[in-house]
Short mmCIF file of C-alpha atoms in Angstrom, two decimals:
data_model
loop_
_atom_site.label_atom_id
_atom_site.label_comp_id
_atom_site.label_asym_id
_atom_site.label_seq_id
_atom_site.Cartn_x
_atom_site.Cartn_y
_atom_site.Cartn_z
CA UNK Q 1 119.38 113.86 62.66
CA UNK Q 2 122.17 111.40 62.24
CA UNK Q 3 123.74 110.77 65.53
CA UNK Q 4 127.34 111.99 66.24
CA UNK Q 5 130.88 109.73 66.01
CA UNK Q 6 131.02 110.56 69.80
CA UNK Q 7 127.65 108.79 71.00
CA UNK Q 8 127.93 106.15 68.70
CA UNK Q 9 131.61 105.78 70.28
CA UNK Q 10 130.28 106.11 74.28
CA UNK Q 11 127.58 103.36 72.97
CA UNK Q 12 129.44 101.20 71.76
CA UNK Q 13 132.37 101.78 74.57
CA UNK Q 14 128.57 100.98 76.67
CA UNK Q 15 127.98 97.86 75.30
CA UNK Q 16 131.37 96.75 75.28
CA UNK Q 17 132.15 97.61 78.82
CA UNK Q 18 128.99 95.49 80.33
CA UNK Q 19 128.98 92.77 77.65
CA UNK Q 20 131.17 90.63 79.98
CA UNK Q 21 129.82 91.38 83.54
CA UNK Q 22 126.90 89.59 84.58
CA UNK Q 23 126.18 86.68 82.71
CA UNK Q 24 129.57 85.33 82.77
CA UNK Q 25 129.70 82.88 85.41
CA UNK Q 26 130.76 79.36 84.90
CA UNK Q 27 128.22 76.97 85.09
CA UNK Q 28 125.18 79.01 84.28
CA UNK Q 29 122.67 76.27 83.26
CA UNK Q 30 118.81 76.22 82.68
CA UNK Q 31 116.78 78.83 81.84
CA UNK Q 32 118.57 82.42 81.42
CA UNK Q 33 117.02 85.26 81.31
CA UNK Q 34 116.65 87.31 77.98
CA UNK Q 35 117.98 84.04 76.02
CA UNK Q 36 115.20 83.48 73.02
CA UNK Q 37 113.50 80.10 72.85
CA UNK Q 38 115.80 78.69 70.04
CA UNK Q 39 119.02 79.29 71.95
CA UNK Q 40 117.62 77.73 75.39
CA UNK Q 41 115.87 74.83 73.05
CA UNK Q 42 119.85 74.84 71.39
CA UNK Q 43 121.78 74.47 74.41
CA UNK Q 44 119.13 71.80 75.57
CA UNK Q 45 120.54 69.83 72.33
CA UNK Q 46 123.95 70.39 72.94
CA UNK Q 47 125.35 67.41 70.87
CA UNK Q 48 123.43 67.56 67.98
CA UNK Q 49 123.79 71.73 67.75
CA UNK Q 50 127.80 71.05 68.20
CA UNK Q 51 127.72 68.63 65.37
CA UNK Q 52 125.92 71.21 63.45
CA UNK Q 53 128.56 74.09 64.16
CA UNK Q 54 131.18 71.82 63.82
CA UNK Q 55 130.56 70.99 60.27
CA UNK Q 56 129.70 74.52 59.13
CA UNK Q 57 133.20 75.68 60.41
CA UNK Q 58 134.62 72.05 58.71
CA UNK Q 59 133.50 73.75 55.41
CA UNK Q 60 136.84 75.81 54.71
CA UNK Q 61 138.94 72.86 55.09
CA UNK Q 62 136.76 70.56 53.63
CA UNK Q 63 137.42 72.90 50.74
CA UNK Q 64 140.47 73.23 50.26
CA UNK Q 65 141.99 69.92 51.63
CA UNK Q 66 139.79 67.70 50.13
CA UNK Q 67 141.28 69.45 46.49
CA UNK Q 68 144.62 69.28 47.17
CA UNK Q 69 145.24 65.66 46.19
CA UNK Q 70 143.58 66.59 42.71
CA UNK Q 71 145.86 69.45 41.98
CA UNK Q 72 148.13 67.75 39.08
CA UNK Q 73 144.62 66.06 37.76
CA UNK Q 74 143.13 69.59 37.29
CA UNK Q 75 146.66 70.99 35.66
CA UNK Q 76 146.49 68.25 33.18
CA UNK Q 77 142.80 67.82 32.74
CA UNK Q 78 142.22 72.30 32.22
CA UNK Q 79 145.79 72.39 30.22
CA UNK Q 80 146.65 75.10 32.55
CA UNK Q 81 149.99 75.91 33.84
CA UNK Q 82 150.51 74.49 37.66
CA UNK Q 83 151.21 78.42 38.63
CA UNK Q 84 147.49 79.48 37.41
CA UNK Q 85 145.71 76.33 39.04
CA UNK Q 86 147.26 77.34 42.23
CA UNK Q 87 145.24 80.36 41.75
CA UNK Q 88 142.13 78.18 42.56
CA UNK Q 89 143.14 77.82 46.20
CA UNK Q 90 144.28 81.33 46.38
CA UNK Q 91 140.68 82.53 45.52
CA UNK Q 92 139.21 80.01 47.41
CA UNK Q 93 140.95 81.27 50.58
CA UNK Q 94 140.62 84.90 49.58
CA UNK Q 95 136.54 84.44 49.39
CA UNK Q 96 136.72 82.93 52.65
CA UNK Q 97 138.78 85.89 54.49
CA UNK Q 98 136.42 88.72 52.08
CA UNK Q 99 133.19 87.08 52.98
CA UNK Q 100 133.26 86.78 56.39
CA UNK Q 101 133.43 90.60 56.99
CA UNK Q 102 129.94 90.78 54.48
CA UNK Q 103 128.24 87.96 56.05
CA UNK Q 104 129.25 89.14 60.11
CA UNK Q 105 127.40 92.35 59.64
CA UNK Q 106 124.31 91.05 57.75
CA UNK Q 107 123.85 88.46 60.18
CA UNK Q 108 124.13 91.20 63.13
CA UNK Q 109 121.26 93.41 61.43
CA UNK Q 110 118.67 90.10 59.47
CA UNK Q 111 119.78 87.38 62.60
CA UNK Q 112 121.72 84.38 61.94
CA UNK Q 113 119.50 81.96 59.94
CA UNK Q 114 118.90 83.86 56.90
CA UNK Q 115 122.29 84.94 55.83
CA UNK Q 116 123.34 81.24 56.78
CA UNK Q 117 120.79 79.73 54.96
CA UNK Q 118 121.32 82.24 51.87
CA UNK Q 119 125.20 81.81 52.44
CA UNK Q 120 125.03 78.12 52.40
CA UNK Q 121 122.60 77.77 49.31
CA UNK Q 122 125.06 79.77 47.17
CA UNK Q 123 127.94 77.55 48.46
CA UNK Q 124 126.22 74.72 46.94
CA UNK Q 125 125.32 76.06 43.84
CA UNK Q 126 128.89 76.96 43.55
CA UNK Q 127 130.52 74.41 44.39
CA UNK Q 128 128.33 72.29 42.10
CA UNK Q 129 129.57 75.16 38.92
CA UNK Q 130 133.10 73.59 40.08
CA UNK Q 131 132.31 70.60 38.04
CA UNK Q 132 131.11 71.80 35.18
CA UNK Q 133 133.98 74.57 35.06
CA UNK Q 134 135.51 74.32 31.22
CA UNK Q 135 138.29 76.49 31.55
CA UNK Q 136 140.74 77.52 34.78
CA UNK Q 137 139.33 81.08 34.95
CA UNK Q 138 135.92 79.96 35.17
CA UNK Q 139 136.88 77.45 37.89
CA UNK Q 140 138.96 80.16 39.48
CA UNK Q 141 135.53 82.30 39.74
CA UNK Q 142 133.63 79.78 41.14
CA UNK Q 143 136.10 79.06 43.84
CA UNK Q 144 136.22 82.71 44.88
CA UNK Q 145 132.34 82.18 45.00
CA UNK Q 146 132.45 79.03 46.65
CA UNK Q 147 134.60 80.93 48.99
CA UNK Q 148 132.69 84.14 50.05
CA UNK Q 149 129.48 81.73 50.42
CA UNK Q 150 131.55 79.11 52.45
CA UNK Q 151 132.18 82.27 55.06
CA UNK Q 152 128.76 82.45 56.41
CA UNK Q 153 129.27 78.81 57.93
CA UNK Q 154 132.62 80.40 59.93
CA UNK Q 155 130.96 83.70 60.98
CA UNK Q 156 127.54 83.05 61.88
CA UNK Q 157 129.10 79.59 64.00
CA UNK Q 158 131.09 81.55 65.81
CA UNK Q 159 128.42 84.26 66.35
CA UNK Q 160 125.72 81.98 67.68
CA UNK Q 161 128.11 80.39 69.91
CA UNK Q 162 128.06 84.02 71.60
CA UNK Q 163 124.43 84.16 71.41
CA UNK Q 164 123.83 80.66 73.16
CA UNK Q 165 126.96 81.13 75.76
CA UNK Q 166 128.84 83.37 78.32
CA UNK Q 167 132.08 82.81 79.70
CA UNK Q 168 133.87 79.66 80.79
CA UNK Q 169 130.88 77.66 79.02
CA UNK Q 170 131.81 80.23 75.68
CA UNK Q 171 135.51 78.51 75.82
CA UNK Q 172 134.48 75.16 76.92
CA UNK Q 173 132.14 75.34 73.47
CA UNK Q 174 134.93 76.34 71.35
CA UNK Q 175 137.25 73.71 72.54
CA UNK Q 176 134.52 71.06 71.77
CA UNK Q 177 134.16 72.94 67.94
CA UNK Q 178 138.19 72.59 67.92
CA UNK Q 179 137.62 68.58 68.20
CA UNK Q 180 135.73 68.90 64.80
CA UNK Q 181 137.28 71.43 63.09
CA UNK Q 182 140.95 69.60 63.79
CA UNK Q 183 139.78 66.19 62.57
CA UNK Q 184 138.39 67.84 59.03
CA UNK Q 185 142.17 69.04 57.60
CA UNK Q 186 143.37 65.09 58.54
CA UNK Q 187 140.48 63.10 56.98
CA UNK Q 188 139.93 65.75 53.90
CA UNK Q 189 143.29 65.02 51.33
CA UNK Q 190 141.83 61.08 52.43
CA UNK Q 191 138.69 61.75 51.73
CA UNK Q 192 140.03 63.38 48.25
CA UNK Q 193 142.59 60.76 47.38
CA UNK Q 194 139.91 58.18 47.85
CA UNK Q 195 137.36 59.97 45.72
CA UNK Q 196 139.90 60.10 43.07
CA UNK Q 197 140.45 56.14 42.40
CA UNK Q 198 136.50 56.02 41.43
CA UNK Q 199 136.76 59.33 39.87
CA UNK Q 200 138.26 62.40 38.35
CA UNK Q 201 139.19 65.81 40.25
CA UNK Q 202 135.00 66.87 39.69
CA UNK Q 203 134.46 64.25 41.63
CA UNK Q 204 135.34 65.65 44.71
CA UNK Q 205 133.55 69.07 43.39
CA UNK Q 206 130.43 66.91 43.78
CA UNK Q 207 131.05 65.72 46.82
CA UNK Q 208 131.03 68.59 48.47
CA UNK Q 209 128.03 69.60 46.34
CA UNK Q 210 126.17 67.16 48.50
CA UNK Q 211 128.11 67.80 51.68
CA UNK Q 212 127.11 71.69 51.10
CA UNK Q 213 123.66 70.04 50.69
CA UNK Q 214 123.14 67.67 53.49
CA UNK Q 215 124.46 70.90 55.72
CA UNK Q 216 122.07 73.33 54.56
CA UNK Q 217 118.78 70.79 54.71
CA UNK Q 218 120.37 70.34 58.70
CA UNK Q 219 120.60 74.07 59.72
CA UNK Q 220 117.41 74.49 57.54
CA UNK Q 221 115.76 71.94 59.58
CA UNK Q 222 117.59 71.99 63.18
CA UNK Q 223 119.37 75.34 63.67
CA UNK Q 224 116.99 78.06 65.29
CA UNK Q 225 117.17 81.51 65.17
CA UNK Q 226 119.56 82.41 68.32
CA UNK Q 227 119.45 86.61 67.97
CA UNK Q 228 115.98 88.01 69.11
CA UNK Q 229 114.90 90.92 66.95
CA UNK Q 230 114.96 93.70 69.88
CA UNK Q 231 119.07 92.74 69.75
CA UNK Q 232 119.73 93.27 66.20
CA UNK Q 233 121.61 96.12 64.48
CA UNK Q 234 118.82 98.16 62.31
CA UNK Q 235 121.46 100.44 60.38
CA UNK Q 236 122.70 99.88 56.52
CA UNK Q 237 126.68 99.55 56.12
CA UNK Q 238 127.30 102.76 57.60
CA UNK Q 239 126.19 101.74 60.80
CA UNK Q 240 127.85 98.01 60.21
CA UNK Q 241 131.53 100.17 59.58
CA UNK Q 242 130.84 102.19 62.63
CA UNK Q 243 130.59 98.98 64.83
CA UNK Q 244 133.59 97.72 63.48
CA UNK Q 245 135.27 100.76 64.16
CA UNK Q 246 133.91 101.02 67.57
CA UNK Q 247 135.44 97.11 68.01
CA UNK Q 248 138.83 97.79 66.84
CA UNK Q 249 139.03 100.91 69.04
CA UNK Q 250 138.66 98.44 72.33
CA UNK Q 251 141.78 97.98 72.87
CA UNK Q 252 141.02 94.23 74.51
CA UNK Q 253 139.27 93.35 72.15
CA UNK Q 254 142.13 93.86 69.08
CA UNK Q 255 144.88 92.24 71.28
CA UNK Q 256 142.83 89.22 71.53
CA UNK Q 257 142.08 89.57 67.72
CA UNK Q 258 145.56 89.77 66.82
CA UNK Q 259 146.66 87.86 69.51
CA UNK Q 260 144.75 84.90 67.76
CA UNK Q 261 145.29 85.86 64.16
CA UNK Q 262 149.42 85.40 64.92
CA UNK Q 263 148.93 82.17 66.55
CA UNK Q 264 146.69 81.41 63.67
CA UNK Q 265 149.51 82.41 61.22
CA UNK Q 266 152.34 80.41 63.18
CA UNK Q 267 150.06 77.25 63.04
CA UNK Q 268 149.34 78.17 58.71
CA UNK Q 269 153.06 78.34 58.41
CA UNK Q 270 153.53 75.27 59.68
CA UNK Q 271 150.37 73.70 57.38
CA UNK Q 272 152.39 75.61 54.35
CA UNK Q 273 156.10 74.36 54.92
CA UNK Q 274 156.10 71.32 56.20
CA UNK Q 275 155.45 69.12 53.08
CA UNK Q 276 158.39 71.05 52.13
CA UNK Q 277 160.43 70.57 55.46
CA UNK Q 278 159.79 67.26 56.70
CA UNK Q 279 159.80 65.44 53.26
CA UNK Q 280 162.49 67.20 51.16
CA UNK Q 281 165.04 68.82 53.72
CA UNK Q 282 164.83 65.88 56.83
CA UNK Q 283 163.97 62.91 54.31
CA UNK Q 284 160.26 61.66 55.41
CA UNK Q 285 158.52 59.78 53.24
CA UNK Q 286 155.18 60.58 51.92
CA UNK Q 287 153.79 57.96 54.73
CA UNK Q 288 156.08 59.25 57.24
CA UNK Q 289 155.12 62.71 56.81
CA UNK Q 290 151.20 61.94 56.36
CA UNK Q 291 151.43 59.66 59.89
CA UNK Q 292 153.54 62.56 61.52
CA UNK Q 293 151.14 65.60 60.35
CA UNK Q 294 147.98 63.31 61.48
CA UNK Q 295 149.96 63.06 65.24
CA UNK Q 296 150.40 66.70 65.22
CA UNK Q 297 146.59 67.46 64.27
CA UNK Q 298 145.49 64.71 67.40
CA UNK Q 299 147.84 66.65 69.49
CA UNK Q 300 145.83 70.01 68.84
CA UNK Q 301 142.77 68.26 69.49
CA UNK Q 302 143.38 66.17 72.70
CA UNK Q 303 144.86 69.15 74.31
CA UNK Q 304 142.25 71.44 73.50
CA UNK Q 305 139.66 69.11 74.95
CA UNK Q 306 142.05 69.06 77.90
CA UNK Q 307 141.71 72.97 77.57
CA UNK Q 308 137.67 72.66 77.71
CA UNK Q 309 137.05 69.48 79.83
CA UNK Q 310 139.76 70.22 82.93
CA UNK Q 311 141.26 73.80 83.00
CA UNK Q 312 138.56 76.01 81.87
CA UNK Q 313 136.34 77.24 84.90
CA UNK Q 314 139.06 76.05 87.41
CA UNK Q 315 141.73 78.75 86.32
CA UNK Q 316 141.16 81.45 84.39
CA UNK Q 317 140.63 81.95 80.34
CA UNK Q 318 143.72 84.48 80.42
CA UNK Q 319 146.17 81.90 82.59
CA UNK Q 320 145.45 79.07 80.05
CA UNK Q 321 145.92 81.67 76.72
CA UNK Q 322 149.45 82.56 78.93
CA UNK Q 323 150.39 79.40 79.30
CA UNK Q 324 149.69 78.06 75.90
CA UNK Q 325 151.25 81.11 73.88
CA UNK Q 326 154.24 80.61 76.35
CA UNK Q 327 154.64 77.14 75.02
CA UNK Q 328 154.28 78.28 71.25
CA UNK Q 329 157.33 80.82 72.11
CA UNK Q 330 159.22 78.17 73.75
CA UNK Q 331 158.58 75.28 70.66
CA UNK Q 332 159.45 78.27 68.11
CA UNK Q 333 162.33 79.25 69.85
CA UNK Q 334 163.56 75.96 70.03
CA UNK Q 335 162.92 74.80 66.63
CA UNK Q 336 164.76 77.81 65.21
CA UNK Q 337 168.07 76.65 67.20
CA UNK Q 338 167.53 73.14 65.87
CA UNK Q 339 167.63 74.32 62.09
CA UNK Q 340 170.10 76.84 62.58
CA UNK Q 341 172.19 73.97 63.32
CA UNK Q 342 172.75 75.26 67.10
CA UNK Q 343 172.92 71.67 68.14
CA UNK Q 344 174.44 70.13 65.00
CA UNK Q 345 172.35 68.06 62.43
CA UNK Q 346 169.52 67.05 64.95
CA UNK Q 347 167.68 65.02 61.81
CA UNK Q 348 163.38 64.70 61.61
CA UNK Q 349 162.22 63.77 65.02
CA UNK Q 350 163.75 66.21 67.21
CA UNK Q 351 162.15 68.58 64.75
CA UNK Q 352 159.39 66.75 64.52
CA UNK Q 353 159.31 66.98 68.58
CA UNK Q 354 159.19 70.43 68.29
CA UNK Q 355 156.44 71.13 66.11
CA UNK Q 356 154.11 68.33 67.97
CA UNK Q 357 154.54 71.20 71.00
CA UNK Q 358 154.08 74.03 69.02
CA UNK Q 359 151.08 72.29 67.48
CA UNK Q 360 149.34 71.14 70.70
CA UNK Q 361 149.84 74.30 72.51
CA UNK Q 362 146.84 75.56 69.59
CA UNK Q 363 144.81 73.60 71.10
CA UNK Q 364 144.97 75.83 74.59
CA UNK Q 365 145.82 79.14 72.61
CA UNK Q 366 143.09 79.51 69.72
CA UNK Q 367 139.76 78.84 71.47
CA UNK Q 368 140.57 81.14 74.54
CA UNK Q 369 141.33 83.77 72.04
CA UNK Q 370 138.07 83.68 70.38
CA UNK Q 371 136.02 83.57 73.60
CA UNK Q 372 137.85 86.47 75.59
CA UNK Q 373 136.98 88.13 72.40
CA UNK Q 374 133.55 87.72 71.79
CA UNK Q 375 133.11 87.72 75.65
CA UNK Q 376 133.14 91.32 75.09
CA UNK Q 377 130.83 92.03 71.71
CA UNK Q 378 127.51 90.60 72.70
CA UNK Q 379 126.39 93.80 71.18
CA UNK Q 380 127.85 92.62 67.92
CA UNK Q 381 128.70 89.25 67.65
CA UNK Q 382 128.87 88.68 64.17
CA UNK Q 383 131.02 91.59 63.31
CA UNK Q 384 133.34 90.70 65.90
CA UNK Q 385 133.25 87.23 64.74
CA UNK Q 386 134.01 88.65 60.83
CA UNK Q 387 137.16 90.56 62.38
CA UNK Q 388 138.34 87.66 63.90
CA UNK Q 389 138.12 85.31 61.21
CA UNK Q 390 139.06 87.92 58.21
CA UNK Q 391 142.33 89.06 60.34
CA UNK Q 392 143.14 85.29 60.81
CA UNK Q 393 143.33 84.27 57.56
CA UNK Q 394 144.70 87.89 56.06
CA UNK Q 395 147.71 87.15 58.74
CA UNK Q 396 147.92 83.74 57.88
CA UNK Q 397 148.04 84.50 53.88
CA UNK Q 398 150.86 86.60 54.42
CA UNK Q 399 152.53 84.49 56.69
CA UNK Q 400 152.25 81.79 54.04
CA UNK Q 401 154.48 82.56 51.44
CA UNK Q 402 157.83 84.11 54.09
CA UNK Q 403 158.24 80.17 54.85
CA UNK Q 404 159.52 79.78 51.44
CA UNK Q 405 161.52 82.94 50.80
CA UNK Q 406 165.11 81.33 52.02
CA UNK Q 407 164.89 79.06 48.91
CA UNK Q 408 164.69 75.21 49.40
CA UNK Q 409 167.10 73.96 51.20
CA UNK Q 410 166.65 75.44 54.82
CA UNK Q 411 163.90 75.23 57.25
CA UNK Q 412 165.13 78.29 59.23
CA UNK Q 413 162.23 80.73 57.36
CA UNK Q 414 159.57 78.79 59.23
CA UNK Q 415 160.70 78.82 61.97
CA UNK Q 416 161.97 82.20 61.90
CA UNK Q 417 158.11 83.11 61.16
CA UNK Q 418 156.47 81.19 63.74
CA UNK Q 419 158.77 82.41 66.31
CA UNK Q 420 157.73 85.83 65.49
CA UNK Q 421 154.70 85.24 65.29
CA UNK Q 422 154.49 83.55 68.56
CA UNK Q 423 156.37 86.48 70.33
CA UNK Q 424 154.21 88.58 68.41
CA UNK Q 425 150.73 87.17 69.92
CA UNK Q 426 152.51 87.14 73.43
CA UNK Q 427 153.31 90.93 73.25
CA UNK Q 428 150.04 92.30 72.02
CA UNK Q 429 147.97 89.44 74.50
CA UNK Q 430 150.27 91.26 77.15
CA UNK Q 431 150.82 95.03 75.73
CA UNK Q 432 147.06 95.59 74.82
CA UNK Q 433 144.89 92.80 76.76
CA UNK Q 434 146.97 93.59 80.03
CA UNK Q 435 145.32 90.21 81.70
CA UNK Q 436 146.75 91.13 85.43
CA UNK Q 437 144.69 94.54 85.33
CA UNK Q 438 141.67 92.41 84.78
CA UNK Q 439 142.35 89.61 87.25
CA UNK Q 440 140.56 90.91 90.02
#
């Protein structure tokens, strides 16, 4: 007989309740007990597993960055109008916030290796379909495949992070992932522009061919399996829903969630408007904005390695995510009184200024997110790792396009949105994580 909402609720209220206790002291090295040979012989190769996460989650920017600088080719080459072309990134992105919730699930119930491998496989075969794509709907399809396939590399990272680690070493990991992942959205429109002077815009379609390649031969031949059969989910998608509903009724767990996906959405407002803002409204040049955009991304990265290295295990995960969403607030704030003309016509590197801070703060906010998260799901790692990542980009999408909705000649819509989205994050981190109740 099926078993009731209620006991699948007190289970997974069960798992949830212990899945941070124990095991989360910082430190923990060696040997732990219950950890499967692959994650022990994983953390025992800590470099060359980090470089192997790392470039699965450098995938979705690989993927779209590296295509941006090939935009006008593709409008030209497909005799499509700019306004459908567009529509390539859109899918793109959409198959990368759809897929992750598919992939999370799967990965919970067959482990992590086969829907990676599987995931990755059909990345590459789309992504080589890019080049050949004759027309723009064609090449629209095979981005929203490229996409969905490109999700398993987010999820299932993210997943066997919680598999190999607990606690303070959990956030430590992620800061060291954020080191990768930020360097991939700075070196990808390079890596593009330079692809086009020997080539066209397929070019870069088959560069990521082999990328997708090279990455899936690595997991294939270096990634272990890191969930044990006795710890996988056994159900079909009924019993995947259920654990997602039992997820988003921990109240923790969704302020984290949305916690991060707001902070996501104030940085992806940023990533959307400031072409726009520093180049057209406060005069940058291309090289000006390019150099400026670079600083911001090392800003993100140096501080969250200052986030992993130095504060995590000396104060606590919720203390650093306070800190760096105050900042965010503060940066927001101030940027908004800076376009609004508060202080008069401040011109680009006051404002400039401001978004460095709001920038680097990321680097504290973001990983601490994830692992206070998934501190709490080892039951489920990879559906909790599917929320996370679907409600970051779904927030972000929408955040996108409000940057924009004042017309062009003001900045005050972004930072209108990233203020509340900052203040946003702050009041569900403090309104449903409630950090001090926790502190002892």
């Amino acid at each position: 007989m099926p078993e009731s909402g209620a006991s699948r609720a007190q289970q997974e209220r069960t798992h949830i309740s212990t899945a941070g206790t124990g095991a989360t002291e910082p430190g923990v090295t060696g040997t732990t007990p219950g950890k499967p040979a692959a994650v022990e012989a994983a953390r025992r190769t800590g470099l060359l597993v980090t470089l192997v996460l790392g470039g699965l989650t450098a995938v979705p920017p690989l993927s779209m960055d590296m295509y941006l600088p090939a935009l006008p080719a593709v409008t030209d080459s497909l005799h499509a109008p700019a306004a459908t072309v567009q529509l390539t990134l859109t899918a793109c992105l959409t198959g990368l916030a759809l897929g992750q919730v598919v992939v999370g699930p799967l990965s919970d119930r067959w482990g992590r290796r086969r829907p990676l491998l599987i995931g990755m496989m059909i990345y590459v075969v789309a992504t080589a379909l890019c080049v050949f794509a004759p027309t723009t709907g064609l090449l629209i399809g095979f981005r929203l495949l490229q996409g969905l396939a490109g999700a398993a590399g987010i999820v299932i990272a993210r997943a066997v992070v919680r598999d190999m680690y607990d606690g303070v070493e959990m956030a430590r990991f992620f800061s060291t992932l954020m080191l990768i992942s930020g360097v991939a959205p700075i070196v990808a429109p390079l890596i593009g522009g330079q692809v086009l002077r020997f080539t066209d815009w397929r070019g870069i379609f088959a560069v990521l061919t082999v990328v997708g390649l090279v990455l899936t031969l690595v997991v294939w031949k270096w990634l272990g399996e890191t969930l044990p059969p006795r710890e996988r989910h056994t159900g079909g998608l009924g019993d995947a829903l259920r654990t997602m509903r039992g997820l988003l009724a921990d109240r923790v767990f969704t302020g984290y969630m949305i916690a991060g996906s707001l902070a996501f959405a104030a940085l992806f407002s940023y990533v959307s408007a400031s072409p726009f803002v520093m180049q057209e409204i406060y005069g940058a040049s291309p090289q000006t904005f390019s150099l400026l955009f670079g600083i911001n991304s090392v800003g993100l990265i140096i501080v969250g390695q200052i986030n992993g290295k130095i504060l995590v295990g000396r104060v606590s995960l919720d203390k650093a995510l306070a800190v760096g969403l105050s900042v965010i607030t503060l940066a927001a704030a101030a940027l908004l009184l800076m376009t609004t003309g508060v202080f008069g016509d401040v011109g680009l590197f006051p404002v400039a200024a401001g978004l460095f801070v709001l920038m680097s703060a990321m680097g504290m906010a973001m990983p601490n997110t994830n692992a206070q998260a998934l501190m709490r799901t080892k039951h489920a790692a990879g559906s909790a790792s599917a929320l996370l990542g679907t409600s970051s980009f779904l927030i972000g999408a929408i955040a996108s396009p409000l940057v924009g909705i004042a017309g062009e000649g003001t900045a005050v819509p972004m930072a209108v949105v990233q203020l509340v989205c900052a203040v946003g994050a702050m009041a569900c981190f403090l309104g449903l994580c409630r950090p001090w109740r926790r502190a002892a």
